[in-house]
């Protein structure tokens, strides 16, 4: 997995991030979602490494990165805090400017990176998402039923107790999340993460921040007219539900940026694992442009 990539831990001040990087050329940062770690990119990163220097961290709280203590407002797990981590990480690796692709929860970190660090981010690929504030502003019974976990995960204590009682059942390790589908080493990393109660707690803190400080940050930026300066690729999987929930995903993103392109991939939600060649081709074309 990740042949010729370097695996290390980098202290960026507030936290220490586990990161894997390799390749050559302009820098591309790949951010995973829940409940994955950076190894979710193991089929995509090598395909990009001939054209780009590819950097894949475990986000704060996830995998083997630091899990800082939380606060009442959950701000230590805000997307602003995670985006700050990523900016510091890329500086530590010597990359002033870079492109970023984020999937699932990682897409919200990528979005926040583009807004908070516009002088650093050259291109943004948002995979299977619209901004948190936009999703919550459009929340209806259909959204609440399909994405109920956003609201369950935000509750105190109960989610930890339920998930930690049987992580394999909660995360369906015998069916949709199997070694055959994820790849043996990627599955082992994912499995180790979901069996660590501290990681489970930190992943839930991500969602708790999402309904509070993250939404507030999105809403404040929208009210202030802040926009993403760099080109944006909004890409989603056809066999997940984003296209069912929103009539015009591109239009939502055009509310935040002037240069928005859209693309779809025929896969389920975890497209980096299910359709790596298609995803790599879309990212390569976009980031080259």
mmCIF file of C-alpha atoms in Angstrom:
data_model
loop_
_atom_site.group_PDB
_atom_site.id
_atom_site.type_symbol
_atom_site.label_atom_id
_atom_site.label_comp_id
_atom_site.label_asym_id
_atom_site.label_seq_id
_atom_site.Cartn_x
_atom_site.Cartn_y
_atom_site.Cartn_z
ATOM 1 C CA UNK A 1 0.000 0.000 0.000
ATOM 2 C CA UNK A 2 1.364 3.457 -0.985
ATOM 3 C CA UNK A 3 4.559 2.114 -2.585
ATOM 4 C CA UNK A 4 7.395 4.689 -2.468
ATOM 5 C CA UNK A 5 5.407 6.980 -0.142
ATOM 6 C CA UNK A 6 6.822 8.259 3.155
ATOM 7 C CA UNK A 7 4.864 7.665 6.383
ATOM 8 C CA UNK A 8 5.621 9.920 9.333
ATOM 9 C CA UNK A 9 4.186 11.870 12.238
ATOM 10 C CA UNK A 10 4.516 15.653 12.088
ATOM 11 C CA UNK A 11 4.142 17.909 15.121
ATOM 12 C CA UNK A 12 2.426 21.132 14.016
ATOM 13 C CA UNK A 13 2.067 22.662 17.475
ATOM 14 C CA UNK A 14 -1.425 21.987 18.828
ATOM 15 C CA UNK A 15 -1.558 18.439 17.466
ATOM 16 C CA UNK A 16 0.546 15.780 15.816
ATOM 17 C CA UNK A 17 -0.694 14.419 12.507
ATOM 18 C CA UNK A 18 0.048 11.065 10.944
ATOM 19 C CA UNK A 19 0.719 11.740 7.267
ATOM 20 C CA UNK A 20 1.756 9.829 4.181
ATOM 21 C CA UNK A 21 3.202 11.637 1.167
ATOM 22 C CA UNK A 22 4.923 10.844 -2.099
ATOM 23 C CA UNK A 23 5.265 11.626 -5.773
ATOM 24 C CA UNK A 24 6.577 14.762 -7.451
ATOM 25 C CA UNK A 25 5.184 17.942 -8.933
ATOM 26 C CA UNK A 26 2.625 20.457 -7.629
ATOM 27 C CA UNK A 27 1.218 19.577 -4.218
ATOM 28 C CA UNK A 28 -2.206 17.950 -3.801
ATOM 29 C CA UNK A 29 -3.729 17.413 -0.354
ATOM 30 C CA UNK A 30 -6.252 14.558 -0.012
ATOM 31 C CA UNK A 31 -8.604 14.634 3.004
ATOM 32 C CA UNK A 32 -10.578 11.564 4.070
ATOM 33 C CA UNK A 33 -14.057 11.337 5.552
ATOM 34 C CA UNK A 34 -15.786 9.483 8.398
ATOM 35 C CA UNK A 35 -15.005 6.850 9.598
ATOM 36 C CA UNK A 36 -11.946 6.412 7.401
ATOM 37 C CA UNK A 37 -8.285 7.308 7.814
ATOM 38 C CA UNK A 38 -5.821 8.557 5.201
ATOM 39 C CA UNK A 39 -5.437 4.994 3.907
ATOM 40 C CA UNK A 40 -8.805 5.312 2.135
ATOM 41 C CA UNK A 41 -6.743 6.988 -0.654
ATOM 42 C CA UNK A 42 -4.445 3.986 -1.166
ATOM 43 C CA UNK A 43 -5.855 3.256 -4.638
ATOM 44 C CA UNK A 44 -5.983 6.917 -5.747
ATOM 45 C CA UNK A 45 -2.789 8.488 -4.374
ATOM 46 C CA UNK A 46 -0.370 6.286 -6.376
ATOM 47 C CA UNK A 47 -2.288 7.079 -9.578
ATOM 48 C CA UNK A 48 -1.773 10.806 -8.967
ATOM 49 C CA UNK A 49 1.819 10.621 -7.764
ATOM 50 C CA UNK A 50 3.394 10.702 -11.237
ATOM 51 C CA UNK A 51 1.948 14.196 -11.767
ATOM 52 C CA UNK A 52 1.693 15.579 -8.235
ATOM 53 C CA UNK A 53 3.235 15.468 -4.798
ATOM 54 C CA UNK A 54 0.363 13.805 -2.937
ATOM 55 C CA UNK A 55 -0.138 14.407 0.792
ATOM 56 C CA UNK A 56 -2.609 12.257 2.790
ATOM 57 C CA UNK A 57 -3.012 13.004 6.521
ATOM 58 C CA UNK A 58 -5.221 11.543 9.212
ATOM 59 C CA UNK A 59 -7.370 14.516 10.214
ATOM 60 C CA UNK A 60 -7.286 15.704 13.809
ATOM 61 C CA UNK A 61 -9.112 13.130 15.942
ATOM 62 C CA UNK A 62 -9.127 10.466 13.245
ATOM 63 C CA UNK A 63 -6.890 7.440 12.789
ATOM 64 C CA UNK A 64 -3.600 7.867 14.595
ATOM 65 C CA UNK A 65 -3.515 11.681 14.701
ATOM 66 C CA UNK A 66 -3.835 13.555 17.999
ATOM 67 C CA UNK A 67 -7.164 13.674 19.798
ATOM 68 C CA UNK A 68 -7.167 16.878 21.853
ATOM 69 C CA UNK A 69 -9.544 17.523 24.721
ATOM 70 C CA UNK A 70 -12.801 19.104 23.672
ATOM 71 C CA UNK A 71 -14.686 22.126 24.993
ATOM 72 C CA UNK A 72 -18.352 22.924 25.559
ATOM 73 C CA UNK A 73 -18.702 24.367 22.055
ATOM 74 C CA UNK A 74 -16.648 21.545 20.451
ATOM 75 C CA UNK A 75 -14.418 24.132 18.740
ATOM 76 C CA UNK A 76 -11.262 21.948 18.979
ATOM 77 C CA UNK A 77 -12.969 19.707 16.386
ATOM 78 C CA UNK A 78 -14.244 22.492 14.175
ATOM 79 C CA UNK A 79 -13.450 22.461 10.475
ATOM 80 C CA UNK A 80 -11.623 25.748 11.043
ATOM 81 C CA UNK A 81 -9.290 24.020 13.509
ATOM 82 C CA UNK A 82 -8.780 21.066 11.151
ATOM 83 C CA UNK A 83 -8.165 23.400 8.211
ATOM 84 C CA UNK A 84 -5.581 25.252 10.276
ATOM 85 C CA UNK A 85 -3.880 21.924 10.955
ATOM 86 C CA UNK A 86 -3.720 21.214 7.230
ATOM 87 C CA UNK A 87 -2.273 24.628 6.408
ATOM 88 C CA UNK A 88 0.450 24.132 9.032
ATOM 89 C CA UNK A 89 1.122 20.608 7.786
ATOM 90 C CA UNK A 90 1.621 21.771 4.207
ATOM 91 C CA UNK A 91 3.966 24.515 5.425
ATOM 92 C CA UNK A 92 5.955 21.933 7.396
ATOM 93 C CA UNK A 93 6.311 19.871 4.211
ATOM 94 C CA UNK A 94 7.469 22.922 2.270
ATOM 95 C CA UNK A 95 4.339 23.585 0.190
ATOM 96 C CA UNK A 96 3.258 27.234 0.052
ATOM 97 C CA UNK A 97 0.423 26.659 -2.412
ATOM 98 C CA UNK A 98 -1.505 23.478 -3.055
ATOM 99 C CA UNK A 99 -4.686 21.948 -4.411
ATOM 100 C CA UNK A 100 -7.022 20.080 -2.074
ATOM 101 C CA UNK A 101 -9.622 17.346 -2.489
ATOM 102 C CA UNK A 102 -11.862 16.391 0.412
ATOM 103 C CA UNK A 103 -14.409 13.617 0.709
ATOM 104 C CA UNK A 104 -17.336 13.440 3.139
ATOM 105 C CA UNK A 105 -16.235 15.163 6.398
ATOM 106 C CA UNK A 106 -12.908 15.954 4.774
ATOM 107 C CA UNK A 107 -14.744 17.983 2.150
ATOM 108 C CA UNK A 108 -15.891 20.425 4.843
ATOM 109 C CA UNK A 109 -12.291 20.822 5.975
ATOM 110 C CA UNK A 110 -11.248 21.446 2.362
ATOM 111 C CA UNK A 111 -14.035 24.022 1.967
ATOM 112 C CA UNK A 112 -12.910 25.801 5.128
ATOM 113 C CA UNK A 113 -9.291 25.712 3.919
ATOM 114 C CA UNK A 114 -10.278 27.476 0.697
ATOM 115 C CA UNK A 115 -12.184 30.171 2.621
ATOM 116 C CA UNK A 116 -9.759 30.716 5.499
ATOM 117 C CA UNK A 117 -6.508 30.339 3.529
ATOM 118 C CA UNK A 118 -7.295 31.700 0.058
ATOM 119 C CA UNK A 119 -3.658 32.580 -0.590
ATOM 120 C CA UNK A 120 -2.672 28.920 -0.156
ATOM 121 C CA UNK A 121 -5.390 26.914 -1.934
ATOM 122 C CA UNK A 122 -5.109 26.868 -5.738
ATOM 123 C CA UNK A 123 -8.006 24.502 -6.464
ATOM 124 C CA UNK A 124 -10.736 22.769 -4.439
ATOM 125 C CA UNK A 125 -12.391 19.442 -5.242
ATOM 126 C CA UNK A 126 -15.415 18.776 -2.999
ATOM 127 C CA UNK A 127 -16.488 15.141 -3.174
ATOM 128 C CA UNK A 128 -20.019 14.060 -2.200
ATOM 129 C CA UNK A 129 -20.994 17.223 -0.364
ATOM 130 C CA UNK A 130 -22.476 20.660 -0.202
ATOM 131 C CA UNK A 131 -21.286 23.011 2.580
ATOM 132 C CA UNK A 132 -22.585 22.196 6.060
ATOM 133 C CA UNK A 133 -24.489 25.464 6.347
ATOM 134 C CA UNK A 134 -26.187 24.843 3.004
ATOM 135 C CA UNK A 135 -27.168 21.296 3.964
ATOM 136 C CA UNK A 136 -28.685 22.380 7.273
ATOM 137 C CA UNK A 137 -30.501 25.356 5.724
ATOM 138 C CA UNK A 138 -32.211 22.884 3.353
ATOM 139 C CA UNK A 139 -32.841 20.202 5.977
ATOM 140 C CA UNK A 140 -36.260 18.591 5.577
ATOM 141 C CA UNK A 141 -37.798 15.270 6.604
ATOM 142 C CA UNK A 142 -36.122 13.525 3.668
ATOM 143 C CA UNK A 143 -32.672 14.791 4.680
ATOM 144 C CA UNK A 144 -33.289 14.007 8.362
ATOM 145 C CA UNK A 145 -34.228 10.429 7.502
ATOM 146 C CA UNK A 146 -31.317 9.836 5.143
ATOM 147 C CA UNK A 147 -28.662 11.624 7.226
ATOM 148 C CA UNK A 148 -30.090 11.011 10.701
ATOM 149 C CA UNK A 149 -26.593 10.181 11.951
ATOM 150 C CA UNK A 150 -25.666 13.903 11.868
ATOM 151 C CA UNK A 151 -28.195 14.521 14.639
ATOM 152 C CA UNK A 152 -27.634 11.266 16.528
ATOM 153 C CA UNK A 153 -23.855 11.733 16.612
ATOM 154 C CA UNK A 154 -24.340 15.228 18.039
ATOM 155 C CA UNK A 155 -26.095 13.900 21.160
ATOM 156 C CA UNK A 156 -24.088 13.629 24.406
ATOM 157 C CA UNK A 157 -22.716 10.239 25.535
ATOM 158 C CA UNK A 158 -25.295 7.947 23.919
ATOM 159 C CA UNK A 159 -23.557 7.594 20.519
ATOM 160 C CA UNK A 160 -20.260 6.581 22.152
ATOM 161 C CA UNK A 161 -21.984 3.967 24.289
ATOM 162 C CA UNK A 162 -23.836 2.448 21.365
ATOM 163 C CA UNK A 163 -20.933 2.407 18.886
ATOM 164 C CA UNK A 164 -18.325 1.171 21.354
ATOM 165 C CA UNK A 165 -20.619 -1.674 22.424
ATOM 166 C CA UNK A 166 -20.218 -3.242 18.969
ATOM 167 C CA UNK A 167 -18.119 -1.201 16.491
ATOM 168 C CA UNK A 168 -18.119 -3.969 13.895
ATOM 169 C CA UNK A 169 -21.887 -4.071 13.729
ATOM 170 C CA UNK A 170 -22.288 -0.289 13.686
ATOM 171 C CA UNK A 171 -19.786 0.125 10.866
ATOM 172 C CA UNK A 172 -20.890 -3.013 8.995
ATOM 173 C CA UNK A 173 -17.431 -4.571 8.804
ATOM 174 C CA UNK A 174 -18.773 -7.876 7.512
ATOM 175 C CA UNK A 175 -20.661 -6.436 4.539
ATOM 176 C CA UNK A 176 -20.098 -3.028 2.954
ATOM 177 C CA UNK A 177 -16.857 -2.407 4.878
ATOM 178 C CA UNK A 178 -14.941 -5.629 4.302
ATOM 179 C CA UNK A 179 -11.258 -6.375 3.578
ATOM 180 C CA UNK A 180 -12.262 -7.402 0.063
ATOM 181 C CA UNK A 181 -13.889 -4.035 -0.681
ATOM 182 C CA UNK A 182 -11.492 -1.756 1.171
ATOM 183 C CA UNK A 183 -8.263 -3.674 0.580
ATOM 184 C CA UNK A 184 -6.662 -5.655 3.402
ATOM 185 C CA UNK A 185 -4.310 -2.970 4.766
ATOM 186 C CA UNK A 186 -6.839 -0.154 4.417
ATOM 187 C CA UNK A 187 -9.424 -2.303 6.202
ATOM 188 C CA UNK A 188 -6.957 -3.079 9.011
ATOM 189 C CA UNK A 189 -6.315 0.655 9.542
ATOM 190 C CA UNK A 190 -10.031 1.480 9.472
ATOM 191 C CA UNK A 191 -10.807 -1.444 11.807
ATOM 192 C CA UNK A 192 -8.159 -0.360 14.292
ATOM 193 C CA UNK A 193 -9.610 3.150 14.334
ATOM 194 C CA UNK A 194 -13.220 2.192 14.993
ATOM 195 C CA UNK A 195 -12.136 -0.072 17.871
ATOM 196 C CA UNK A 196 -10.365 2.796 19.647
ATOM 197 C CA UNK A 197 -12.902 4.522 21.977
ATOM 198 C CA UNK A 198 -10.831 7.714 21.923
ATOM 199 C CA UNK A 199 -11.043 7.832 18.126
ATOM 200 C CA UNK A 200 -14.783 7.178 18.223
ATOM 201 C CA UNK A 201 -15.225 10.048 20.681
ATOM 202 C CA UNK A 202 -13.139 12.377 18.523
ATOM 203 C CA UNK A 203 -15.049 11.455 15.358
ATOM 204 C CA UNK A 204 -18.306 12.270 17.113
ATOM 205 C CA UNK A 205 -16.871 15.602 18.246
ATOM 206 C CA UNK A 206 -16.425 16.392 14.546
ATOM 207 C CA UNK A 207 -20.197 16.023 14.077
ATOM 208 C CA UNK A 208 -21.022 17.957 17.238
ATOM 209 C CA UNK A 209 -18.935 20.833 15.946
ATOM 210 C CA UNK A 210 -20.735 20.515 12.621
ATOM 211 C CA UNK A 211 -24.141 21.463 14.011
ATOM 212 C CA UNK A 212 -22.750 24.367 16.033
ATOM 213 C CA UNK A 213 -19.552 26.266 15.370
ATOM 214 C CA UNK A 214 -19.147 24.956 11.816
ATOM 215 C CA UNK A 215 -22.610 26.011 10.737
ATOM 216 C CA UNK A 216 -22.119 29.370 12.438
ATOM 217 C CA UNK A 217 -18.870 29.892 10.510
ATOM 218 C CA UNK A 218 -20.542 29.030 7.189
ATOM 219 C CA UNK A 219 -23.506 31.287 7.896
ATOM 220 C CA UNK A 220 -21.268 34.176 8.959
ATOM 221 C CA UNK A 221 -19.184 33.886 5.793
ATOM 222 C CA UNK A 222 -22.273 33.764 3.618
ATOM 223 C CA UNK A 223 -23.751 36.840 5.312
ATOM 224 C CA UNK A 224 -20.444 38.675 4.831
ATOM 225 C CA UNK A 225 -20.323 37.747 1.153
ATOM 226 C CA UNK A 226 -17.074 35.787 1.442
ATOM 227 C CA UNK A 227 -16.419 33.592 -1.574
ATOM 228 C CA UNK A 228 -13.962 30.939 -2.687
ATOM 229 C CA UNK A 229 -11.414 32.488 -5.024
ATOM 230 C CA UNK A 230 -10.004 29.331 -6.600
ATOM 231 C CA UNK A 231 -11.647 26.965 -9.125
ATOM 232 C CA UNK A 232 -14.034 24.426 -7.565
ATOM 233 C CA UNK A 233 -14.884 20.918 -8.743
ATOM 234 C CA UNK A 234 -18.123 19.594 -7.222
ATOM 235 C CA UNK A 235 -18.069 15.836 -7.809
ATOM 236 C CA UNK A 236 -20.525 13.285 -6.474
ATOM 237 C CA UNK A 237 -21.262 9.561 -6.713
ATOM 238 C CA UNK A 238 -24.330 8.466 -8.641
ATOM 239 C CA UNK A 239 -25.129 5.561 -6.329
ATOM 240 C CA UNK A 240 -25.237 7.672 -3.173
ATOM 241 C CA UNK A 241 -28.007 10.098 -2.219
ATOM 242 C CA UNK A 242 -26.539 13.585 -2.753
ATOM 243 C CA UNK A 243 -28.117 13.863 -6.197
ATOM 244 C CA UNK A 244 -31.477 12.785 -4.771
ATOM 245 C CA UNK A 245 -31.397 15.388 -2.009
ATOM 246 C CA UNK A 246 -30.496 18.424 -4.114
ATOM 247 C CA UNK A 247 -31.892 19.385 -7.505
ATOM 248 C CA UNK A 248 -28.847 21.404 -8.600
ATOM 249 C CA UNK A 249 -25.632 20.736 -6.694
ATOM 250 C CA UNK A 250 -23.658 22.978 -9.021
ATOM 251 C CA UNK A 251 -25.962 25.905 -8.286
ATOM 252 C CA UNK A 252 -25.358 25.510 -4.549
ATOM 253 C CA UNK A 253 -21.616 25.685 -5.100
ATOM 254 C CA UNK A 254 -21.959 28.648 -7.464
ATOM 255 C CA UNK A 255 -23.379 30.487 -4.481
ATOM 256 C CA UNK A 256 -19.845 30.283 -3.060
ATOM 257 C CA UNK A 257 -17.532 30.489 -6.077
ATOM 258 C CA UNK A 258 -17.447 31.915 -9.589
ATOM 259 C CA UNK A 259 -15.510 29.074 -11.248
ATOM 260 C CA UNK A 260 -17.444 25.863 -10.539
ATOM 261 C CA UNK A 261 -17.245 22.662 -12.563
ATOM 262 C CA UNK A 262 -19.324 19.535 -11.871
ATOM 263 C CA UNK A 263 -18.763 15.822 -12.480
ATOM 264 C CA UNK A 264 -20.261 12.506 -11.414
ATOM 265 C CA UNK A 265 -18.834 9.036 -10.914
ATOM 266 C CA UNK A 266 -20.798 5.792 -11.106
ATOM 267 C CA UNK A 267 -20.018 4.453 -7.638
ATOM 268 C CA UNK A 268 -21.267 4.332 -4.089
ATOM 269 C CA UNK A 269 -20.288 6.847 -1.432
ATOM 270 C CA UNK A 270 -16.708 5.662 -0.863
ATOM 271 C CA UNK A 271 -15.626 6.455 -4.395
ATOM 272 C CA UNK A 272 -11.880 6.461 -3.651
ATOM 273 C CA UNK A 273 -12.197 2.767 -2.820
ATOM 274 C CA UNK A 274 -14.905 1.829 -5.337
ATOM 275 C CA UNK A 275 -13.880 3.815 -8.442
ATOM 276 C CA UNK A 276 -10.264 4.920 -7.935
ATOM 277 C CA UNK A 277 -9.305 5.130 -11.621
ATOM 278 C CA UNK A 278 -12.290 7.303 -12.523
ATOM 279 C CA UNK A 279 -11.744 9.535 -9.520
ATOM 280 C CA UNK A 280 -8.019 9.896 -10.191
ATOM 281 C CA UNK A 281 -8.730 10.827 -13.810
ATOM 282 C CA UNK A 282 -11.233 13.514 -12.792
ATOM 283 C CA UNK A 283 -8.873 14.966 -10.179
ATOM 284 C CA UNK A 284 -5.869 14.851 -12.501
ATOM 285 C CA UNK A 285 -7.712 16.702 -15.251
ATOM 286 C CA UNK A 286 -9.081 19.330 -12.872
ATOM 287 C CA UNK A 287 -5.842 19.959 -11.024
ATOM 288 C CA UNK A 288 -3.844 20.147 -14.263
ATOM 289 C CA UNK A 289 -6.228 22.821 -15.530
#
